[in-house]
Coordinates of C-alpha atoms in Angstrom, one line a residue:
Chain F
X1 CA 72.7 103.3 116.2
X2 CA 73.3 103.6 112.5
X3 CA 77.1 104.5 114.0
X4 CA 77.7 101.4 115.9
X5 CA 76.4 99.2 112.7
X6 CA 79.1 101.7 111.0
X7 CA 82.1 100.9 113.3
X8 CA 80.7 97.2 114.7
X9 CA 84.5 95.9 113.2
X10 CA 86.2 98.3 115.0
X11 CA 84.5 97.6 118.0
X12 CA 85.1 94.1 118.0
X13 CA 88.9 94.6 117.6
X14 CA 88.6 96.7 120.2
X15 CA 87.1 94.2 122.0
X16 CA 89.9 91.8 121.3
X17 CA 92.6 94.3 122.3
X18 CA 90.8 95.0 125.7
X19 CA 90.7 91.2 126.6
X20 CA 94.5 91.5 125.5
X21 CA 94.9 94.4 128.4
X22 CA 93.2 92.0 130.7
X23 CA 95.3 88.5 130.0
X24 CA 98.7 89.6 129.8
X25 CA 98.8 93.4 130.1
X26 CA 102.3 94.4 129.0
X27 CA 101.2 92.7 125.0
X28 CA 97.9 94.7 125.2
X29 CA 99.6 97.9 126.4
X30 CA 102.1 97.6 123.5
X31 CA 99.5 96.7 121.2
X32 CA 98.0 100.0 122.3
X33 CA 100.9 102.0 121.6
X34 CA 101.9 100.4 118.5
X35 CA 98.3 101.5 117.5
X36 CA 98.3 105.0 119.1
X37 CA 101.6 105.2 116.5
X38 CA 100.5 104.3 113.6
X39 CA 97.1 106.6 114.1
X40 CA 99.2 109.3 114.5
X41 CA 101.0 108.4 111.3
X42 CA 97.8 107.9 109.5
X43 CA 96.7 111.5 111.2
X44 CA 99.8 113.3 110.0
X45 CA 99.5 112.2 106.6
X46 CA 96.0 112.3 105.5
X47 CA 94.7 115.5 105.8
X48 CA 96.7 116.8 102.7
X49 CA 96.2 113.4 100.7
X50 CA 92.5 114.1 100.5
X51 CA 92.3 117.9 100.4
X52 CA 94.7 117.1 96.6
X53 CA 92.2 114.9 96.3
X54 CA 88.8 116.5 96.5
X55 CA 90.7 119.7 94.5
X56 CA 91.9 117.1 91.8
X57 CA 88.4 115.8 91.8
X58 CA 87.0 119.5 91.4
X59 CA 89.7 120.9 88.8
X60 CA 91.1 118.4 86.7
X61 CA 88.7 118.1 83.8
X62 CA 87.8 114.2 82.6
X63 CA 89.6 115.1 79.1
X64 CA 93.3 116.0 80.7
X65 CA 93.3 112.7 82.9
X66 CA 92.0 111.1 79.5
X67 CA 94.9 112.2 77.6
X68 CA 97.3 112.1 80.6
X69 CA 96.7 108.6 82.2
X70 CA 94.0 106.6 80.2
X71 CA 94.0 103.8 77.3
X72 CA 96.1 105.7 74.5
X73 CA 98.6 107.3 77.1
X74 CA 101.3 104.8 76.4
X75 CA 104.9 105.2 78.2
X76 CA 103.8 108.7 79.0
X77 CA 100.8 107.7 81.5
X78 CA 102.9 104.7 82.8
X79 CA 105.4 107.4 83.8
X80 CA 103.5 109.5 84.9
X81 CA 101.6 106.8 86.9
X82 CA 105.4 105.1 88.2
X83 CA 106.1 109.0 89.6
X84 CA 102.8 109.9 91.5
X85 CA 103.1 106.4 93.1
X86 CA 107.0 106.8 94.3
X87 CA 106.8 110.5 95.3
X88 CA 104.0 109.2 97.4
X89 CA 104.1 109.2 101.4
X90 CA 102.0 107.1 103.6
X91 CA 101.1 104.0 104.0
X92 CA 99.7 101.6 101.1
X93 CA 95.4 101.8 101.8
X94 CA 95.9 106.0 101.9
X95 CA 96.5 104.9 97.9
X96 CA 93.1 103.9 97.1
X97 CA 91.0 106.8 97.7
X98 CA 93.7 108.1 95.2
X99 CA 93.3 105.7 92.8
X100 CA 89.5 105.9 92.9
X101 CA 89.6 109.3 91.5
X102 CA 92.4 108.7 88.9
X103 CA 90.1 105.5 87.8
X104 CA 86.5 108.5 88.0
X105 CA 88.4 110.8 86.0
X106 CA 89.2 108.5 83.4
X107 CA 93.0 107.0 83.8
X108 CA 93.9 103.4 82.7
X109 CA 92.9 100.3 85.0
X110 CA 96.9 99.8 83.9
X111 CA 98.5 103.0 84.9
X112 CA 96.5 102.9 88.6
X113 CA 97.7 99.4 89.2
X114 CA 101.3 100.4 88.1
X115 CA 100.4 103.9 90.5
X116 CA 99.5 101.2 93.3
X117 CA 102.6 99.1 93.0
X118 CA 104.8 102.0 92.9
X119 CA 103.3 103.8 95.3
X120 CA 104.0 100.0 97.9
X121 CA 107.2 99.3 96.8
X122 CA 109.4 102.3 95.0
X123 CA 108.5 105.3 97.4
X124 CA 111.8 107.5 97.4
X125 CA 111.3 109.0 100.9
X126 CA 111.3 105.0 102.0
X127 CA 114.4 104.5 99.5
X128 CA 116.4 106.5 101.9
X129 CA 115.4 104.4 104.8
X130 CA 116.2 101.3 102.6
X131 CA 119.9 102.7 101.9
X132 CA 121.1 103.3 105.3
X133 CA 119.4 100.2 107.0
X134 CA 120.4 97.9 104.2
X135 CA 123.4 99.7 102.2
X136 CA 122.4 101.5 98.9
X137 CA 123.5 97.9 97.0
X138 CA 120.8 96.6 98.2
X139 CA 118.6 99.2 97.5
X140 CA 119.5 99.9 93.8
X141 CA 118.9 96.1 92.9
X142 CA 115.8 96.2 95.1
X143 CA 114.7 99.2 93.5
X144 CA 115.5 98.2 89.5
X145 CA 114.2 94.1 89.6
X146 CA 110.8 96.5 90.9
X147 CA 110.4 98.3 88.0
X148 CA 109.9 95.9 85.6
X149 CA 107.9 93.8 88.3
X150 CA 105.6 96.5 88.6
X151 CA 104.8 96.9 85.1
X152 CA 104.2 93.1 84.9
X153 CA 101.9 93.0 87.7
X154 CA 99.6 95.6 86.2
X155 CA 99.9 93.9 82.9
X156 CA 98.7 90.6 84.0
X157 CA 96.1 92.4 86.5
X158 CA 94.5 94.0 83.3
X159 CA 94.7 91.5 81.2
X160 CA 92.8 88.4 83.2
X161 CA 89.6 90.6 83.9
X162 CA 87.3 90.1 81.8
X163 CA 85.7 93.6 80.2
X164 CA 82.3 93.4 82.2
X165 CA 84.6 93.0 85.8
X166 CA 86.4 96.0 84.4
X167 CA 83.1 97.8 84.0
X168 CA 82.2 97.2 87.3
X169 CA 85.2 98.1 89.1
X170 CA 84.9 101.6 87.3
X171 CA 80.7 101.5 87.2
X172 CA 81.3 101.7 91.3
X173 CA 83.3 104.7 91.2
X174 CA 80.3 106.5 89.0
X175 CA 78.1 105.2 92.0
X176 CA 80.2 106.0 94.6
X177 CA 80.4 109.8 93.2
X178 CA 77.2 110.5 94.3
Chain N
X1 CA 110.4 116.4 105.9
X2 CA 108.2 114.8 103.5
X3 CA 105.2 115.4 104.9
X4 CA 106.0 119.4 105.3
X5 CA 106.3 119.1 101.2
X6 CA 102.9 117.3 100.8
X7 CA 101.4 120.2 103.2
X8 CA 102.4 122.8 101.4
X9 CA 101.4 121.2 98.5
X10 CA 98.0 120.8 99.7
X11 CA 97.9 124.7 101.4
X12 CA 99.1 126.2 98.5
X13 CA 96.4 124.3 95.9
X14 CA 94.0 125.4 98.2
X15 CA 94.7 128.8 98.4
X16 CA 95.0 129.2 94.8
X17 CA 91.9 127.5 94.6
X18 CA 90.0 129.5 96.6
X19 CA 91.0 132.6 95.4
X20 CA 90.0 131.2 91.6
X21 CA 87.0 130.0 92.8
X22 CA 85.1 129.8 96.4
X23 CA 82.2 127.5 95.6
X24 CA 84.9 124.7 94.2
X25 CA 87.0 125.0 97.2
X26 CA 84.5 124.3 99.5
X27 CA 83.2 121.3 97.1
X28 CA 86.2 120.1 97.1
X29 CA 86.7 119.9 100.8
X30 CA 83.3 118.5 101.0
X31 CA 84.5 116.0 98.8
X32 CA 87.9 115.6 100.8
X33 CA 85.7 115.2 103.9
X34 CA 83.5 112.6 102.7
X35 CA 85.7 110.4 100.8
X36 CA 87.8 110.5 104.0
X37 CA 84.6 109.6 106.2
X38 CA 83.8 106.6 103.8
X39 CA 86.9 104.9 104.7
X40 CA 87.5 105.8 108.2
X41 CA 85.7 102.7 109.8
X42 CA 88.1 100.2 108.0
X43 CA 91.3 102.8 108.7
X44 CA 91.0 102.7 112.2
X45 CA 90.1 98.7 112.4
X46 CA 93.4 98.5 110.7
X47 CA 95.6 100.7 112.7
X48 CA 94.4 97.9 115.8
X49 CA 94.6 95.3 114.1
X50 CA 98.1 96.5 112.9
X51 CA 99.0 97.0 116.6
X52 CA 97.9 93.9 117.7
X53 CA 99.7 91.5 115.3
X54 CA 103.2 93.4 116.2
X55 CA 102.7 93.5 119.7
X56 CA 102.1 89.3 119.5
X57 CA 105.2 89.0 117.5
X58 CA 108.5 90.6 118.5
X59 CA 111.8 90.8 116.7
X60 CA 113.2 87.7 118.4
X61 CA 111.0 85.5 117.7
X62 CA 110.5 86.3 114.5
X63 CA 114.2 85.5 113.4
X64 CA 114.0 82.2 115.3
X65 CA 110.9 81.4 112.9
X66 CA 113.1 82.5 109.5
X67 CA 116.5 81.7 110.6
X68 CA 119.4 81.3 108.0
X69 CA 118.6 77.1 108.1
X70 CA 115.4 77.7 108.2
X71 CA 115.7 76.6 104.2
X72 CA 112.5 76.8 101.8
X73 CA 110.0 76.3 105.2
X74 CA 112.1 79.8 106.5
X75 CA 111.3 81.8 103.2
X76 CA 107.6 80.8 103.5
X77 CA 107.2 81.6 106.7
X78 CA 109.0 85.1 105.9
X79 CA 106.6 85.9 103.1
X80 CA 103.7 85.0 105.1
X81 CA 104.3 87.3 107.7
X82 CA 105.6 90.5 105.3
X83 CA 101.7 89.6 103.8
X84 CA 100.2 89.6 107.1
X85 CA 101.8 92.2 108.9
X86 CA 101.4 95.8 107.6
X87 CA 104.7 97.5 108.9
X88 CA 105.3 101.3 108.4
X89 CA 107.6 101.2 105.8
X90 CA 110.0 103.5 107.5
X91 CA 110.2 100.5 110.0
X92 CA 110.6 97.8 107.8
X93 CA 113.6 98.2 106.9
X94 CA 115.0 99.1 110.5
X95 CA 113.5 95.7 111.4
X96 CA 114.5 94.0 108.7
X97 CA 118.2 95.3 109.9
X98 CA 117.6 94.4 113.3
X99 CA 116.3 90.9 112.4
X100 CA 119.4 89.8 110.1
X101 CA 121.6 91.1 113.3
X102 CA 119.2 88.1 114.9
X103 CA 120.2 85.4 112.9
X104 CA 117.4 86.0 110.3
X105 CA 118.9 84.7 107.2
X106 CA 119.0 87.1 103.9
X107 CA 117.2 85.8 101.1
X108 CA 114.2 85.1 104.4
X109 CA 114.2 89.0 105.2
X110 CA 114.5 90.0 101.4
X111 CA 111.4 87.9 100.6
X112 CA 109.9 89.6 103.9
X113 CA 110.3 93.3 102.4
X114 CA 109.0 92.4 99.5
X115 CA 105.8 90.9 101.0
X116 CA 105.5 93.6 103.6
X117 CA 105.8 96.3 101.2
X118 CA 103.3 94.7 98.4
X119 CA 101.0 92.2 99.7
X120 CA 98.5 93.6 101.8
X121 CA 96.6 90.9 103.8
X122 CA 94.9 92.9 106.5
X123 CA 94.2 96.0 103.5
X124 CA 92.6 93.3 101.2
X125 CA 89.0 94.4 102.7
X126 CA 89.8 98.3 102.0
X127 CA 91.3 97.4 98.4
X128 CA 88.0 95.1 97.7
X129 CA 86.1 98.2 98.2
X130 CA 87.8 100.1 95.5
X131 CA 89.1 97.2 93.1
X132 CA 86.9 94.6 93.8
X133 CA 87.5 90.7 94.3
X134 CA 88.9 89.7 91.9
X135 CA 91.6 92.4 90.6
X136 CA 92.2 92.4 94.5
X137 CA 93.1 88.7 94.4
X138 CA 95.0 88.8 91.3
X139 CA 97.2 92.0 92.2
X140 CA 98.1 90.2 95.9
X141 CA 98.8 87.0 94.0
X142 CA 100.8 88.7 91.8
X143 CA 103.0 90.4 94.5
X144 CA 103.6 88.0 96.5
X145 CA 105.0 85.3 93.8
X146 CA 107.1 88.8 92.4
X147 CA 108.5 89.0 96.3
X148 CA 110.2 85.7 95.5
X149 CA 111.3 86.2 92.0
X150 CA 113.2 89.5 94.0
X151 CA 114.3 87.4 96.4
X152 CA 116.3 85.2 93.8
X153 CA 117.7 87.9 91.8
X154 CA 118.9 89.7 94.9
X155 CA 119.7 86.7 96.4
X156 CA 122.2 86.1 92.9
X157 CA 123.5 89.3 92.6
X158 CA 124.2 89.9 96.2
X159 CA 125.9 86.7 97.9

């Protein structure tokens, strides 16, 4: 039962997505295929995402994210946080599970936000696709207005939560450890 | 190719692992495993939601909606459905190719990227979970009125 409670969203899309099949067929068969693709993406992709992860989780010791990627880490963590994000593959939500830990282990509300934007918008696999569908122009003006945007972003995201919201969002990850 | 790298990333950390250490290694997978499990309800919601909203909208009607008259209204429009929809970004810019060949207009599809690529609509439930509501709202809000600053500075350097 406790399964169905788990996955009553998913059943009501796939609710939605039936009636779809039903009322004009060829949308709900594309719909299904479109889906069927992008689960494979997500299928491809994931495993090694969160075997890193659970090894990060187990090896790297609080102190080296610390230095690495929290407060006092300066232009050093925000590189380091700009290159995790753009060497990146996969789509933008297999990022959070990855940010959770960096945010456990003690990195910068700052440098995951800057992680999170690169990892959307900078990715240098996607670059490539960028170039030759839109001409590398295009892609080397997208690519350096992103930069600074990115930083801003994560600026401004710090800076209008107030200290107790921040505690919270890093309290849940001490929660969710358990 | 990409993926290969990350899999031999992730095989060769784990071998090393193990041979360090066998309790770790199988924490860690636990770990892996349940982290993985947490989020797997709103994953798979996505992916159909995903389909759905792509299989509704096709590339033709799309470029009739963000034309190159369609003005202000068009650019809107465009970063309303880069939010909405979450496109594969190996796609995006295929489609984004395929929709200027059908009459989309350029500072429209630029705007569209840069919505697709950093405005989440459909993840904002998953990214609640991790960031909360508020850093959740700010970052979206954030992104999408940096889509449009792109969009102009593109828009200047390019035409």
């Amino acid at each position: 039962m406790w399964l169905v409670k788990r996955y009553r969203l998913f059943l009501a899309v796939a609710f939605i997505n039936l009636l779809l099949l039903l009322l004009r067929p060829s949308v709900g068969l594309d719909s299904i295929i479109l889906s069927a693709d992008s689960l494979q993406q997500m299928l491809v992709v994931i495993p090694p995402i969160f075997v890193l992860l659970g090894l990060l989780d187990i090896w790297v010791p609080r102190e080296i994210m610390i230095k690495l990627m929290g407060k006092q880490s300066g232009i050093i963590g925000m590189t380091i946080a700009f290159s995790l994000g753009s060497m990146a593959a996969g789509p933008l939500y297999a990022a959070f599970p990855i940010a959770e830990v960096l945010l456990k282990k003690g990195s910068s509300f700052f440098n995951v936000i800057i992680f999170i934007g690169a990892w959307s918008t900078t990715k240098i696999p996607l670059l490539l696709f960028e170039a030759s569908a839109m001409g590398w122009e295009f892609m080397l003006a997208r690519f350096i207005i992103d930069i600074p945007g990115i930083v801003l972003i994560a600026y401004f995201t710090e800076k209008l939560l107030s200290s107790r919201e921040m505690d919270l969002i890093y309290g849940n990850k001490e929660i969710g450890k358990g | 190719m990409f993926t290969a790298v990350l899999y031999c990333l992730a095989s060769v950390s784990l071998f090393i692992s193990f041979i360090r250490d066998k309790k770790k290694t199988i924490m860690a997978l636990k770990k892996a495993w349940k982290s993985f499990e947490n989020i797997l309800p709103i994953f798979l919601t996505i992916i159909l939601v995903i389909g759905i909203v792509l299989a509704v909208l096709s590339p033709k009607e799309i470029s009739q909606l963000i034309g190159e008259r369609s003005g202000w209204l068009g650019i809107i429009v465009a970063a309303v459905i880069g939010a909405i929809t979450l496109i594969p970004g190996f796609v995006t810019f295929p489609l984004a190719a395929a929709l200027l060949k059908n009459g989309a207009g350029f500072m429209q599809i630029v705007v569209f990227i840069s919505t697709s690529m950093m405005v989440g609509v459909i993840t904002i439930p998953v990214e609640i979970e991790y960031f909360g509501r508020k850093a959740t709202c700010i970052r979206n809000a954030l992104a999408l009125i940096f889509s449009f600053v792109v969009a102009a500075v593109i828009g200047v350097i390019l035409i």
